[in-house]
XYZ file of C-alpha atoms in Angstrom:
318
model
C 129.340 87.360 124.700
C 125.690 88.598 126.591
C 124.750 87.552 129.747
C 121.681 89.404 130.713
C 120.516 88.968 134.451
C 117.789 88.582 135.443
C 116.220 89.063 139.081
C 112.793 91.463 140.626
C 115.294 92.560 143.058
C 116.535 95.941 142.873
C 120.248 96.583 142.724
C 122.683 97.347 143.765
C 121.169 96.742 147.333
C 122.550 98.817 150.630
C 121.745 96.649 153.191
C 120.138 92.950 153.411
C 120.169 91.410 149.616
C 122.634 87.656 148.989
C 121.162 87.255 145.150
C 121.958 91.693 144.635
C 125.657 91.603 146.210
C 125.637 87.965 143.306
C 123.804 89.154 140.775
C 126.473 92.483 141.088
C 129.488 90.332 141.787
C 128.643 87.946 138.853
C 128.342 91.111 136.211
C 131.213 93.271 137.772
C 133.818 90.680 137.526
C 132.707 90.124 133.889
C 132.843 92.885 132.589
C 135.549 92.949 133.367
C 136.825 90.013 131.432
C 135.547 91.947 128.378
C 131.963 90.135 127.632
C 128.328 92.749 127.745
C 126.167 92.692 130.528
C 122.594 93.601 130.771
C 119.555 93.233 133.898
C 116.092 93.317 133.872
C 116.195 93.907 137.894
C 113.373 95.883 139.495
C 112.453 99.660 139.408
C 114.573 101.815 140.710
C 118.090 100.203 139.535
C 120.835 101.474 138.313
C 124.770 100.176 138.101
C 127.465 101.374 135.650
C 128.864 98.965 133.616
C 125.232 97.863 132.218
C 122.530 97.881 130.686
C 119.747 98.125 133.321
C 116.141 97.248 131.942
C 113.367 97.452 133.991
C 111.607 93.792 134.731
C 107.910 93.857 134.627
C 105.891 91.580 137.336
C 102.425 91.159 135.208
C 104.855 91.323 131.639
C 105.756 87.752 130.224
C 109.252 86.832 130.326
C 109.311 86.007 126.427
C 108.277 89.771 126.091
C 110.843 91.053 128.525
C 114.039 89.391 126.670
C 115.775 91.439 124.399
C 116.908 89.353 121.454
C 120.065 90.586 121.235
C 121.551 88.944 124.320
C 122.963 85.313 123.781
C 121.818 83.958 127.319
C 119.571 84.514 130.559
C 120.742 84.055 133.314
C 116.995 84.067 135.883
C 117.622 84.546 139.316
C 113.916 82.809 141.156
C 112.900 79.421 139.494
C 111.084 80.174 136.219
C 106.739 79.095 135.728
C 106.692 80.033 132.519
C 107.223 78.441 128.915
C 110.673 80.104 127.795
C 112.804 78.859 124.835
C 113.426 82.698 123.302
C 117.046 82.247 124.832
C 119.971 79.791 126.366
C 119.543 80.123 129.607
C 119.997 78.927 133.528
C 118.924 80.171 136.661
C 120.162 79.800 139.689
C 118.551 77.812 143.444
C 119.114 80.419 145.835
C 116.617 78.978 148.350
C 115.034 76.326 149.817
C 111.861 75.121 147.255
C 108.561 72.968 148.214
C 108.070 69.580 148.472
C 108.087 68.298 145.223
C 108.456 71.438 142.220
C 110.055 70.335 139.782
C 112.567 72.601 139.070
C 114.067 73.433 134.839
C 116.346 70.904 133.337
C 119.262 74.496 133.615
C 119.140 74.904 138.062
C 122.757 75.461 139.528
C 122.779 75.243 142.910
C 124.908 76.854 145.049
C 125.898 74.536 147.566
C 126.685 70.897 146.532
C 124.597 69.918 150.030
C 121.940 72.503 148.336
C 122.321 70.517 144.475
C 121.877 67.081 146.354
C 119.121 68.462 147.767
C 117.777 68.320 144.682
C 118.279 65.474 142.442
C 121.183 67.261 140.867
C 124.492 68.066 141.200
C 125.082 71.202 139.426
C 126.358 73.720 142.084
C 128.473 77.272 142.643
C 129.715 78.564 146.120
C 129.313 81.744 146.175
C 132.274 83.721 146.015
C 132.552 87.287 147.466
C 134.804 90.578 145.902
C 136.481 91.246 148.900
C 137.700 94.863 147.393
C 133.713 95.615 148.915
C 134.786 94.765 152.275
C 137.331 97.012 152.415
C 141.170 95.613 154.765
C 140.505 93.763 158.459
C 141.809 95.793 160.765
C 143.827 93.384 163.092
C 143.526 95.158 165.823
C 140.783 96.064 166.104
C 139.028 95.494 169.782
C 136.231 92.208 169.429
C 134.023 92.696 172.084
C 130.538 90.726 171.407
C 129.229 87.649 169.908
C 127.328 88.731 166.323
C 124.288 87.421 165.090
C 124.329 87.728 160.809
C 121.176 87.358 160.391
C 117.175 88.054 159.114
C 116.363 88.016 162.484
C 112.043 86.977 162.202
C 113.266 83.934 160.777
C 112.594 81.843 162.313
C 114.382 79.112 160.294
C 117.669 81.720 161.529
C 116.999 80.737 165.043
C 117.817 84.069 166.943
C 116.009 82.336 170.536
C 119.035 80.342 170.572
C 121.367 82.570 169.240
C 121.070 84.483 172.585
C 120.273 81.330 174.894
C 124.055 79.805 173.600
C 125.177 83.698 174.032
C 124.398 84.075 178.048
C 126.184 81.097 178.458
C 128.599 81.565 177.349
C 128.993 85.193 179.506
C 128.981 87.475 175.954
C 127.150 90.115 174.913
C 125.907 89.362 171.563
C 124.925 92.000 168.780
C 121.976 91.102 166.508
C 122.503 92.365 162.769
C 119.572 91.476 160.716
C 116.499 93.108 163.139
C 115.243 94.774 165.864
C 114.327 94.273 168.829
C 114.674 95.829 173.159
C 118.480 95.556 173.289
C 119.402 94.132 177.292
C 123.201 93.588 179.196
C 122.889 90.261 177.438
C 121.454 92.040 173.315
C 122.121 94.561 171.723
C 120.507 95.380 168.554
C 121.731 97.201 165.412
C 118.961 96.672 162.958
C 119.828 96.419 159.264
C 122.751 96.950 158.517
C 124.382 97.250 155.444
C 127.937 98.926 154.263
C 130.826 100.441 156.253
C 128.943 100.033 159.168
C 128.104 96.667 158.428
C 131.695 96.215 157.970
C 132.661 97.001 161.562
C 130.530 95.816 163.205
C 131.873 92.343 162.293
C 135.244 93.259 162.546
C 134.520 93.474 166.310
C 133.428 90.678 166.816
C 134.862 87.549 168.522
C 132.206 84.839 166.424
C 130.151 84.228 164.204
C 127.020 82.193 165.793
C 124.206 81.034 163.572
C 122.499 77.967 164.388
C 119.986 76.959 161.701
C 117.328 74.751 161.757
C 116.518 74.273 158.529
C 119.364 73.060 155.570
C 121.136 76.728 154.673
C 121.542 76.955 151.514
C 124.633 78.323 151.058
C 124.797 80.807 153.437
C 127.211 84.149 152.839
C 126.855 85.575 155.657
C 129.697 83.201 157.268
C 131.982 84.265 154.152
C 131.740 87.289 155.031
C 132.105 86.880 159.090
C 135.635 84.583 157.523
C 136.886 87.427 155.499
C 137.014 89.738 159.173
C 138.417 86.508 161.259
C 135.353 86.641 163.144
C 135.783 81.218 162.896
C 132.214 79.857 162.984
C 130.258 78.640 165.385
C 126.875 76.032 164.278
C 124.992 73.998 163.325
C 125.191 71.509 160.928
C 123.158 71.341 158.411
C 122.857 71.742 155.013
C 125.844 74.064 154.088
C 127.771 74.358 156.966
C 129.815 71.684 156.846
C 131.182 71.937 153.275
C 132.147 75.897 153.930
C 133.438 74.993 157.848
C 136.355 72.957 158.195
C 137.913 72.246 161.334
C 140.267 74.522 160.890
C 137.174 78.070 161.012
C 134.891 76.947 163.422
C 132.839 74.386 164.990
C 129.012 72.505 164.232
C 126.657 70.602 166.471
C 123.248 70.273 166.374
C 123.663 69.972 170.231
C 124.092 73.722 172.416
C 126.089 72.972 175.413
C 129.092 71.349 173.471
C 128.710 75.092 171.653
C 128.872 77.004 174.470
C 132.574 74.821 175.891
C 133.545 75.580 171.906
C 133.017 78.811 172.325
C 134.955 78.659 175.715
C 138.164 78.382 173.082
C 137.187 81.164 170.502
C 141.288 82.569 170.933
C 142.442 79.394 169.951
C 141.417 79.776 166.228
C 143.541 81.992 163.862
C 141.722 85.659 162.136
C 144.326 85.059 159.839
C 144.006 81.586 159.249
C 139.653 82.667 158.283
C 140.595 85.244 156.182
C 142.781 84.252 154.229
C 140.822 81.360 153.469
C 137.819 82.833 152.778
C 139.918 84.972 149.955
C 141.446 81.639 148.135
C 138.125 79.909 148.574
C 135.015 82.151 148.063
C 136.330 84.928 144.793
C 134.516 85.834 143.142
C 137.313 85.194 140.348
C 136.981 81.075 140.952
C 132.518 82.094 141.227
C 133.090 83.143 137.507
C 135.777 81.012 135.772
C 132.778 78.406 136.862
C 129.725 80.291 135.568
C 131.568 80.143 132.177
C 132.060 77.181 131.243
C 128.859 76.304 132.972
C 127.382 79.109 130.241
C 129.545 77.534 127.547
C 127.031 73.711 128.027
C 124.645 75.750 128.115
C 125.221 77.186 124.637
C 127.042 74.016 122.983
C 123.064 72.780 124.069
C 123.411 70.876 126.722
C 121.333 70.902 130.046
C 122.905 70.945 133.172
C 121.096 67.470 134.930
C 119.435 65.073 133.468
C 116.655 65.265 135.277
C 114.735 67.965 136.591
C 115.179 68.879 140.406
C 113.173 68.980 142.953
C 113.036 69.138 146.779
C 112.787 66.737 149.130
C 110.562 66.367 151.367
C 112.564 66.403 154.459
C 113.149 69.919 154.058
C 110.204 71.039 154.831
C 110.081 69.871 158.403
C 113.174 71.862 161.173
C 116.289 70.773 162.383
C 116.360 70.350 165.754
C 119.183 72.235 168.564
C 119.269 69.524 170.525
C 120.060 71.583 174.846
């Protein structure tokens, strides 16, 4: 099978970029299994295991898709007619209310799908080789905020307040600010540096105030043995079971739970990710969807669309 991945970003990614990691891991494993992979992606991209074609946002998609591919895997909603090749689209974000999406849309969590009136989803699975071996003897000295800090829905303000109330310093990986005794800003980091920062953290704070579609930062943190403390929105109740973290929309309850970080088994957090959120399982699931599409079936009976409530911020009480 010849699969073409389409995205407007540049690969490989060095720092922030969940979608770029997703298409790389999936393409890499599909290639290992004998499938031919091509990428239609942003300028400056390269890939050792696949053909790379430069994406041009000003050119109609039908003119950019090679005739020799069997199926096209889009990673953004397409707003133009496209019937040149069998295709599906992974929806990675939350989209405006009532925006209709294609019938071959795939979401990144069960909750994400349900909020768009769909049952079609595949969890993102990481390639654990990219993260290396966990250093279980590493000294853990801080709480961690791992997200794009400029996004209000990621709720850095509450993460800072909660960590201060717990009496722990917060490391912020995902943006810049003025560091002080309570907060240490690392900026946008990736690769070995990011892995070391996670590996030296006690736990991940993830107090989002929106319906998180998936949240790869949680999977990365758990891989390094960091339990997750967050709000019960979006994918979080689906991904964070009691053995690996604690969820509440009450800051006081999160603060109390954080006093018991040492009650969590770090190796169980790691094993939970390795067993449930690996790129082998993700690839298995996508191959089933590719076959379904190639056999002429739609992944949804109707066009998925977002619910009105998704445009509002969700509460985190005091």
